[in-house]
CSV table of C-alpha atoms in Angstrom, one decimal:
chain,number,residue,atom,x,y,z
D,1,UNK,CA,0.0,0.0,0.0
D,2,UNK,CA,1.8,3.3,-1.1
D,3,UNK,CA,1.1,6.4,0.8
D,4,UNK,CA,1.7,9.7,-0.3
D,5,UNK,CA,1.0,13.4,0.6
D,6,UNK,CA,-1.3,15.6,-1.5
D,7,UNK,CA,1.0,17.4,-4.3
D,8,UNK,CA,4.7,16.8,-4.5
D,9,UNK,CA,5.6,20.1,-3.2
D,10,UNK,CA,3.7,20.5,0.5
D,11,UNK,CA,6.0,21.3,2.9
D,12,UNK,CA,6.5,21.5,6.8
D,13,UNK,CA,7.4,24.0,8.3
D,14,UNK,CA,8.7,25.1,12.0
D,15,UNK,CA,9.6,28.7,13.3
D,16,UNK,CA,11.8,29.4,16.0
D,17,UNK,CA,12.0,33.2,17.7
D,18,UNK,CA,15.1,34.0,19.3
D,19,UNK,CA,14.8,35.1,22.6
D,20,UNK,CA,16.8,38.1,24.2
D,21,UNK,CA,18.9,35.3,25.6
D,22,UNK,CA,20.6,34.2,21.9
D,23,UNK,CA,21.1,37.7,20.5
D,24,UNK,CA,24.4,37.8,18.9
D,25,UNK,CA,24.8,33.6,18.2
D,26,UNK,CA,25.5,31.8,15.1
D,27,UNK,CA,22.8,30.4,13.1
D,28,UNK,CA,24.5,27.2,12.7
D,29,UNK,CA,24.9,27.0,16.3
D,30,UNK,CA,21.5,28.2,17.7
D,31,UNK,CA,20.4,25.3,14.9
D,32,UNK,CA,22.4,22.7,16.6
D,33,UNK,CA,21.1,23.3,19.7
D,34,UNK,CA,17.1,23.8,19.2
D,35,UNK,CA,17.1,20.9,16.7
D,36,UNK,CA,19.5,18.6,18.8
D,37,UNK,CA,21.6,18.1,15.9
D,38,UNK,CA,25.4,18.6,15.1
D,39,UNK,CA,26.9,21.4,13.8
D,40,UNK,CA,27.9,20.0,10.4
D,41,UNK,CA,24.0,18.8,10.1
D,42,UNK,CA,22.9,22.4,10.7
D,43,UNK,CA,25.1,23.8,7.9
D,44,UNK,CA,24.2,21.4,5.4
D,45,UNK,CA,20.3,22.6,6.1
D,46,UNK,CA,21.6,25.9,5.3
D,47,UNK,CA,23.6,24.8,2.2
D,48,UNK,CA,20.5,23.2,0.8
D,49,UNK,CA,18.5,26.3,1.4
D,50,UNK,CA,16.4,24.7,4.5
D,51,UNK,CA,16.1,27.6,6.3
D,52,UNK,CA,14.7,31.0,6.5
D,53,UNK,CA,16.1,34.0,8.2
D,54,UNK,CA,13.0,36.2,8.2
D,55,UNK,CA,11.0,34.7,5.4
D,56,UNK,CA,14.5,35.0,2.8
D,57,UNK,CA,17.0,31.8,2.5
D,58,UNK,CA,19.4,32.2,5.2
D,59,UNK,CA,22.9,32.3,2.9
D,60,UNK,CA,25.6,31.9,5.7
D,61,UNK,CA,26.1,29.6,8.6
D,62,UNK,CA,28.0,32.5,10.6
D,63,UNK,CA,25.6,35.4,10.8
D,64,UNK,CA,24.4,36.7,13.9
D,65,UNK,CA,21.4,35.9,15.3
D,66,UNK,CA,19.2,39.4,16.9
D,67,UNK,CA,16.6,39.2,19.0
D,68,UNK,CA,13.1,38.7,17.8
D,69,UNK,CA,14.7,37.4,14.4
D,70,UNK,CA,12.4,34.3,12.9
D,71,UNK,CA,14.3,31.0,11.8
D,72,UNK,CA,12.1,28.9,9.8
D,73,UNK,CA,12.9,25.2,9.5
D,74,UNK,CA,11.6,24.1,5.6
D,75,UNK,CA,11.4,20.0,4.8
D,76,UNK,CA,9.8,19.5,1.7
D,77,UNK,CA,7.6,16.0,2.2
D,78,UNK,CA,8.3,13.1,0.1
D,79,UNK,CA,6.4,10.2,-0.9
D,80,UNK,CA,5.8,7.3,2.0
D,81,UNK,CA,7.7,4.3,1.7
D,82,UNK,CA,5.1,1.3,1.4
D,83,UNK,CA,3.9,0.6,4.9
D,84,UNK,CA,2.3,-2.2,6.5
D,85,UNK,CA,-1.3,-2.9,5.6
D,86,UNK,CA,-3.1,-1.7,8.8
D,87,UNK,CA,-6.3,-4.7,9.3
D,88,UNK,CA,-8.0,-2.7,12.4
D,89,UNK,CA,-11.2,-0.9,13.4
D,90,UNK,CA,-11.0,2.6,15.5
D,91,UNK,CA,-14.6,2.7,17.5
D,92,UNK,CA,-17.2,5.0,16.2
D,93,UNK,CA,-19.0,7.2,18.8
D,94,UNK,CA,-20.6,9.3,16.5
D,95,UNK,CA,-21.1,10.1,13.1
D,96,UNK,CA,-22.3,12.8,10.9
D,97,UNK,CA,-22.1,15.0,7.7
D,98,UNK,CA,-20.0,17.3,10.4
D,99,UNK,CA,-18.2,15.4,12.9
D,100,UNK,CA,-16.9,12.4,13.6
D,101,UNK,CA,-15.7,11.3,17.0
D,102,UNK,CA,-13.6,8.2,17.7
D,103,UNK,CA,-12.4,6.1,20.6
D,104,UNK,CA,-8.5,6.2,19.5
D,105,UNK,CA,-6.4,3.2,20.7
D,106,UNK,CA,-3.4,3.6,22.4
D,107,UNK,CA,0.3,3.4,20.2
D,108,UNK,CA,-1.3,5.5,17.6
D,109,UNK,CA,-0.6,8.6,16.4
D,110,UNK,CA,-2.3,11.4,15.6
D,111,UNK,CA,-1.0,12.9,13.0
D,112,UNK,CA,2.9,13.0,11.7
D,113,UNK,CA,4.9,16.2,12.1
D,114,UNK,CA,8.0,15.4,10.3
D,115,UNK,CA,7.7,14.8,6.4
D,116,UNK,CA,10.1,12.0,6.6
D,117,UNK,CA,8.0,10.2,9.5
D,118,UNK,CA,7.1,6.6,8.6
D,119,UNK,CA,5.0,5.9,11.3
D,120,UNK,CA,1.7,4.9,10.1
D,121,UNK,CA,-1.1,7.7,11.8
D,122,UNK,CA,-4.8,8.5,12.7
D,123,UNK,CA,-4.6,10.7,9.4
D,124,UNK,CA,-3.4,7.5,7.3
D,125,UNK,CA,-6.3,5.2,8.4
D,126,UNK,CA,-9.1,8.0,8.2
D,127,UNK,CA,-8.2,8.6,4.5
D,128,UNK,CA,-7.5,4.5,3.8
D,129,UNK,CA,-11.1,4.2,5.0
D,130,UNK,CA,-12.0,7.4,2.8
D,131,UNK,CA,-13.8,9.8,5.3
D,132,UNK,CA,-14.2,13.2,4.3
D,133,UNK,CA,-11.8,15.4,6.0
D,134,UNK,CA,-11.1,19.2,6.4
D,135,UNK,CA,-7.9,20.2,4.8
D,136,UNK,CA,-6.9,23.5,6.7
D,137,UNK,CA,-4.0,22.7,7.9
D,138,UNK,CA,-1.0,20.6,6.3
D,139,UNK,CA,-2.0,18.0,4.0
D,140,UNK,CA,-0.8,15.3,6.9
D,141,UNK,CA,-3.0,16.9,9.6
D,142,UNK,CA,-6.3,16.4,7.7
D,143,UNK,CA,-9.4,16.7,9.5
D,144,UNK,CA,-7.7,17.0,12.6
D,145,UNK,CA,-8.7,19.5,14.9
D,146,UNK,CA,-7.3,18.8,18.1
D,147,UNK,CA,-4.4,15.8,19.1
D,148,UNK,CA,-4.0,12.8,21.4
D,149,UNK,CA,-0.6,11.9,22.5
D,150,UNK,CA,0.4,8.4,20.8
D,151,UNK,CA,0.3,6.6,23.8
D,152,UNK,CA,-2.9,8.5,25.3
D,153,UNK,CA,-6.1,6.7,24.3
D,154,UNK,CA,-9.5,8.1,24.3
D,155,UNK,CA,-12.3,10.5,22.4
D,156,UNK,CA,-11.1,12.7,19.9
D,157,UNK,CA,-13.3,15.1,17.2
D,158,UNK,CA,-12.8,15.0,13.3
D,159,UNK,CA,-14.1,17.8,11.2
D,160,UNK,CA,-14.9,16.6,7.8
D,161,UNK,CA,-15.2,19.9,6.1
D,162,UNK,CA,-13.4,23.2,6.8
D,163,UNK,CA,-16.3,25.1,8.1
D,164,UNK,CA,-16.8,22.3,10.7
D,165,UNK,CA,-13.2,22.3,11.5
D,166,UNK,CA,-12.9,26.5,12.2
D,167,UNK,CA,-16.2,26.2,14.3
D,168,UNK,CA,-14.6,23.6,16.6
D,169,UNK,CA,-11.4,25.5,16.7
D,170,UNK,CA,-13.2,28.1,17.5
D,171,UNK,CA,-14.7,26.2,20.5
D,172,UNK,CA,-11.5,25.2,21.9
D,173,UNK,CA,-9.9,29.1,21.5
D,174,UNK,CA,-13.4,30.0,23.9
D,175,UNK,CA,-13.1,27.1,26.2
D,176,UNK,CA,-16.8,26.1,24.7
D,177,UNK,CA,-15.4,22.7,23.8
D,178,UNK,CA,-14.6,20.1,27.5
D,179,UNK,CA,-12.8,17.6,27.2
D,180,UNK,CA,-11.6,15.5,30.4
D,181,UNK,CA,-9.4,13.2,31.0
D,182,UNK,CA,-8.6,9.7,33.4
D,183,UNK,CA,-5.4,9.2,34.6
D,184,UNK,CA,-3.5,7.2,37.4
D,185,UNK,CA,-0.7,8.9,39.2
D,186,UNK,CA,2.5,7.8,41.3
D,187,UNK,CA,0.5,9.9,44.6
D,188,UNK,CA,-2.3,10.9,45.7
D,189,UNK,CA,-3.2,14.9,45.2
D,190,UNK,CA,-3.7,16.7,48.7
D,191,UNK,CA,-6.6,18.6,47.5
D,192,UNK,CA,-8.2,19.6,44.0
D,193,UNK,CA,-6.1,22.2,42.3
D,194,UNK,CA,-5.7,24.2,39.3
D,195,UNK,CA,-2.1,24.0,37.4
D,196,UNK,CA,-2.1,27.4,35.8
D,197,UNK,CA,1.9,27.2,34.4
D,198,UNK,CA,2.8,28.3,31.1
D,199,UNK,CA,4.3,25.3,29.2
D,200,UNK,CA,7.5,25.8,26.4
D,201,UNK,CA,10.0,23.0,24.5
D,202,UNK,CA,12.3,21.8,27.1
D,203,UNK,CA,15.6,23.6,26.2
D,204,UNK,CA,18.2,20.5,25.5
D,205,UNK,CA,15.6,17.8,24.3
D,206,UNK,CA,13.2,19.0,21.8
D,207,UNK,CA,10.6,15.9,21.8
D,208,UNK,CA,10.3,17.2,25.8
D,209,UNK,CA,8.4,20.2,27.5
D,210,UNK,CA,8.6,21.7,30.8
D,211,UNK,CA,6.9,24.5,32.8
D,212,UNK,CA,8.3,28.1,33.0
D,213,UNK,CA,7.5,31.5,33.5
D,214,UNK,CA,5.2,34.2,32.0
D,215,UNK,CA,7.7,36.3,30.3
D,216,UNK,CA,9.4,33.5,28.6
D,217,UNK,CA,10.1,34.0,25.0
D,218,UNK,CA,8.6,30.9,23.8
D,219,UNK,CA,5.9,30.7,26.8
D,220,UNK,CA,2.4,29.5,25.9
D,221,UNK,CA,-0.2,29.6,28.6
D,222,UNK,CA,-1.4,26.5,29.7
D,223,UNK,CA,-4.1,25.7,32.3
D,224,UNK,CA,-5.3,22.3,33.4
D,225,UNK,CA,-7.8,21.6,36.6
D,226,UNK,CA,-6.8,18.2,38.7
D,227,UNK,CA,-9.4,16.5,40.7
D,228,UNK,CA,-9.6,13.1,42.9
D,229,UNK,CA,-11.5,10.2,42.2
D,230,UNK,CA,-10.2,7.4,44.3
D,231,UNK,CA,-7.1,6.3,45.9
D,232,UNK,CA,-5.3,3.2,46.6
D,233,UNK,CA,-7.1,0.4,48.4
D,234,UNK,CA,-5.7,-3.5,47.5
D,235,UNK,CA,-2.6,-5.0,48.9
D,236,UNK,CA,-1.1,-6.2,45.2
D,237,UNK,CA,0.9,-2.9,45.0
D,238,UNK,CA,1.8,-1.9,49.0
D,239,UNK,CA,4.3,0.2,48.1
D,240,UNK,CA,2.5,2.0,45.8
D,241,UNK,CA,0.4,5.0,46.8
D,242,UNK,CA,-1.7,5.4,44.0
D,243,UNK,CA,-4.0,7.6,43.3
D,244,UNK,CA,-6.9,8.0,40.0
D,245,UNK,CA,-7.9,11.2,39.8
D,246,UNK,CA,-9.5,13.8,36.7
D,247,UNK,CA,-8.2,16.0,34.4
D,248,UNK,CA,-9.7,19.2,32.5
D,249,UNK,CA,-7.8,21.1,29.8
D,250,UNK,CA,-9.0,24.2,29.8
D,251,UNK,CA,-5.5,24.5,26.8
D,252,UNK,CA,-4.7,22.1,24.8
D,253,UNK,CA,-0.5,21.9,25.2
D,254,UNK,CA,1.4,19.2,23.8
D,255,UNK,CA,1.9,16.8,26.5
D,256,UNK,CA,0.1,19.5,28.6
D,257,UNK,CA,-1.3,17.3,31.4
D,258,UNK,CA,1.8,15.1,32.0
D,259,UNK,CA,4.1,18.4,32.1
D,260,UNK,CA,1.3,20.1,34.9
D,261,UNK,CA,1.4,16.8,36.9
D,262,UNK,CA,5.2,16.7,36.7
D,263,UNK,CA,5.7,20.8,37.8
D,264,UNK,CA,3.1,19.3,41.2
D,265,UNK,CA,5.5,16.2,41.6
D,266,UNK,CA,3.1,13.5,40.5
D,267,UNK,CA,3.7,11.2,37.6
D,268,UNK,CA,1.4,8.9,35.7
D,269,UNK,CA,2.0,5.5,36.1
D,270,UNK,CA,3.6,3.9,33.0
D,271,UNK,CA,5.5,7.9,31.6
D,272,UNK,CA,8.9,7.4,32.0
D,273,UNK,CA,9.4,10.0,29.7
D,274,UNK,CA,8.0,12.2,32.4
D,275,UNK,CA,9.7,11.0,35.5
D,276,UNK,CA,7.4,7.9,36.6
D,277,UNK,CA,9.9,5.3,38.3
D,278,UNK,CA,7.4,2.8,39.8
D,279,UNK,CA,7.1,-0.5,39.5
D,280,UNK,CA,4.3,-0.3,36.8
D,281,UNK,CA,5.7,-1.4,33.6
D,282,UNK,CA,2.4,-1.3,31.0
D,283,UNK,CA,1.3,1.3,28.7
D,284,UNK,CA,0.6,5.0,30.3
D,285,UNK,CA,-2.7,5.7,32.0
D,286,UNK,CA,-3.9,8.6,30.3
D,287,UNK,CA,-7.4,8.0,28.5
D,288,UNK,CA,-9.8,11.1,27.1
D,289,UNK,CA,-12.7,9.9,28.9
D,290,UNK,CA,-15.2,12.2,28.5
D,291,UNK,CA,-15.7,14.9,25.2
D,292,UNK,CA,-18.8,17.9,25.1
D,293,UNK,CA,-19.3,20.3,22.3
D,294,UNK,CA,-21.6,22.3,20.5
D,295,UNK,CA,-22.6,20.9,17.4
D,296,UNK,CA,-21.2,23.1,14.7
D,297,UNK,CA,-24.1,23.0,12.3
D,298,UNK,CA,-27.4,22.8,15.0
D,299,UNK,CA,-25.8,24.2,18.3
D,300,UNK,CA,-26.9,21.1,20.2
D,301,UNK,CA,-24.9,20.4,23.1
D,302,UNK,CA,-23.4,17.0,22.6
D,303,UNK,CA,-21.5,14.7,25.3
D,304,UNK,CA,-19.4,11.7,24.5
D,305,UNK,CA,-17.7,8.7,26.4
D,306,UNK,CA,-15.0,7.1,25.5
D,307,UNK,CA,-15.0,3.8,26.7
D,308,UNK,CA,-12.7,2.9,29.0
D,309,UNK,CA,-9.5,0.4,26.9
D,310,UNK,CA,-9.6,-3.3,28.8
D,311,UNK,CA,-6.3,-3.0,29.7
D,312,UNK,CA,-6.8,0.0,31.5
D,313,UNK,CA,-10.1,-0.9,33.0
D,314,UNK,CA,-8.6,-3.8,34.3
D,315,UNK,CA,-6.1,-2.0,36.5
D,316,UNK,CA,-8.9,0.1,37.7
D,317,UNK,CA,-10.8,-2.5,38.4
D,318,UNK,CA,-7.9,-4.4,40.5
D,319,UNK,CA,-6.8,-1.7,42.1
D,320,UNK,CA,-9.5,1.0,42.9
D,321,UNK,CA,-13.5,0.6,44.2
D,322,UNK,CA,-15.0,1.7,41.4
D,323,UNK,CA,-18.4,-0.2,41.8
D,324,UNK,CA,-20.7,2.9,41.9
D,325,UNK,CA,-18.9,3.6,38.7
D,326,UNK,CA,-20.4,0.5,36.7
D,327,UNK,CA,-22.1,1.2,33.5
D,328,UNK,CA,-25.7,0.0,34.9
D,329,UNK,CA,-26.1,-0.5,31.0
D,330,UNK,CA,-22.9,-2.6,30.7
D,331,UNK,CA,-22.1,-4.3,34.3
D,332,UNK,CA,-18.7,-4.9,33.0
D,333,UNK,CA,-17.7,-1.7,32.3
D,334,UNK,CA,-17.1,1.7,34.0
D,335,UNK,CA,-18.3,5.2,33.5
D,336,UNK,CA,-17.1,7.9,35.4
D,337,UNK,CA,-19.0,11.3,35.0
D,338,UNK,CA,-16.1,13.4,34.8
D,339,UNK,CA,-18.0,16.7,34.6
D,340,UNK,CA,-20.1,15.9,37.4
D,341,UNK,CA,-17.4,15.3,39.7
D,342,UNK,CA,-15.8,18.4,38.4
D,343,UNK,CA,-17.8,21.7,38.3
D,344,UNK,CA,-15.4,24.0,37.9
């Protein structure tokens, strides 16, 4: 099965400001650094006219960087290797002329954001099973409104036409869109609490972000409400003082919830990436439970759950009292009403 972008000339691109902090250093160098790449790699990026100073090629690897300057970062996509015929089914939990919302599996991704990227997506299965889909953004982001992590499992909206798409970005700019999340953590949280941090790349590994302050640079706000749900209560983990607890984005940061929990000293149980050094050694348990909108067309208020994946059900299950929480429609699952718990 050959893949391919639309057109053989779309291209990806990436902006960098330079902060206060890097007026004065080499291109090449401030390259190196923000792209964790060598020196050598920056300047052939250069040489093949990769990057933009301020919207013109940049022509030299030594010129000095000013404040507020814009590098742009150019990769022209290529075609897709062939990839592995993907033989799976992503939940439907609704449908429309509008919308379409899906219960996405864990060790999927979204969408790629590197050209080069082989990694079979979200993206490539909605157009192999030839869904309409907004084209707004970049031809490998279509119909894609907001993101999942790859690991993160749970409801996520597609827009099928670009009106559609605009209305529900609109929603999340207003905060008109919810959408909570589940999530286990290394410890329990003393109290409900708001993690109002603005969130940036992490300086030395680009794939990683971190909390910081306002006046940062490259600062984007970021706010995300924590709230408890149950804590702890089998012997099968005794060192282990777990806690699940909510999660509502009020932004929707890249890896927003597991940078907030990390700035409060809690980790999720299976994110390394983020600090979690427990026992636990399954997927992370971070599912988008619960999903309200307004319906872009008719206004209705619309709420969806995700299902709960078994894997992660059946850690809840083991480890938390979750009884009042069965699905009195489905015994053998849980529901837990997210927004009900959480008012705020």
């Amino acid at each position: 099965m050959q893949q391919y972008f639309e057109g053989d000339k779309t291209e990806s691109l990436e902006t960098f400001s330079i902060p206060s902090e890097n007026n004065g250093v080499r291109a090449d160098i401030f390259l190196s650094k923000i792209l964790n790449i060598s020196r050598s790699k920056a300047q052939t990026l250069i040489q093949k006219k990769e990057i933009l100073l301020n919207s013109l090629p940049l022509e030299k690897y030594g010129i000095a960087l000013k404040t507020g300057d814009k590098l742009t970062l150019k990769l022209q996509a290529k075609p897709l290797k062939d990839s592995t015929p993907q033989d799976f089914n992503i939940p439907i939990l609704y449908e429309d002329e509008e919308i379409l919302i899906l219960n996405k599996p864990t060790n999927l991704l979204v969408h790629r954001t590197n050209p080069q990227d082989l990694q079979f997506t979200l993206v490539d299965y909605l157009k192999d099973k030839g869904f309409k889909l907004s084209n707004l953004g970049d031809s490998y982001r279509l119909g894609i409104v907001h993101r999942l992590d790859k690991n993160t499992s749970g409801a996520i909206v597609i827009a099928k036409n670009n009106a559609t798409h605009a209305n529900l970005s609109k929603q999340i700019k207003e905060r008109q869109m919810g959408r909570y999340y589940l999530c286990v953590i290394n410890q329990p949280l003393k109290e409900s609490k708001i993690v109002d941090f603005p969130i940036m790349r992490h300086p030395k590994h680009r794939l990683k972000y971190i909390t910081t302050t306002t006046n940062h640079p490259t600062a984007k706000t970021a706010k995300t409400a924590f709230f408890a749900i149950s804590t702890h209560c089998d012997s099968k983990l005794p060192t282990q003082n777990l806690a699940l607890i909510g999660a509502k984005l009020f932004t929707g940061r890249t890896h927003q919830i597991r940078v907030h929990l990390n700035a409060i000293n809690r980790h999720i149980l299976g994110d390394g990436f983020y600090g979690y050094k427990g026992s636990y050694t399954g997927r992370i348990l971070l599912h988008a439970h619960f999903l309200h909108l307004l319906h872009p067309k008719t206004q209705e208020s619309l709420e969806f759950y995700a299902p709960i994946p078994k894997d992660m059900q059946d850690f809840l299950c083991e480890h938390f009292n979750l009884s009042r929480y069965q699905n009195t429609q489905n015994p053998h699952t849980i529901q837990i009403p997210l927004s009900k718990i959480y008012q705020g």
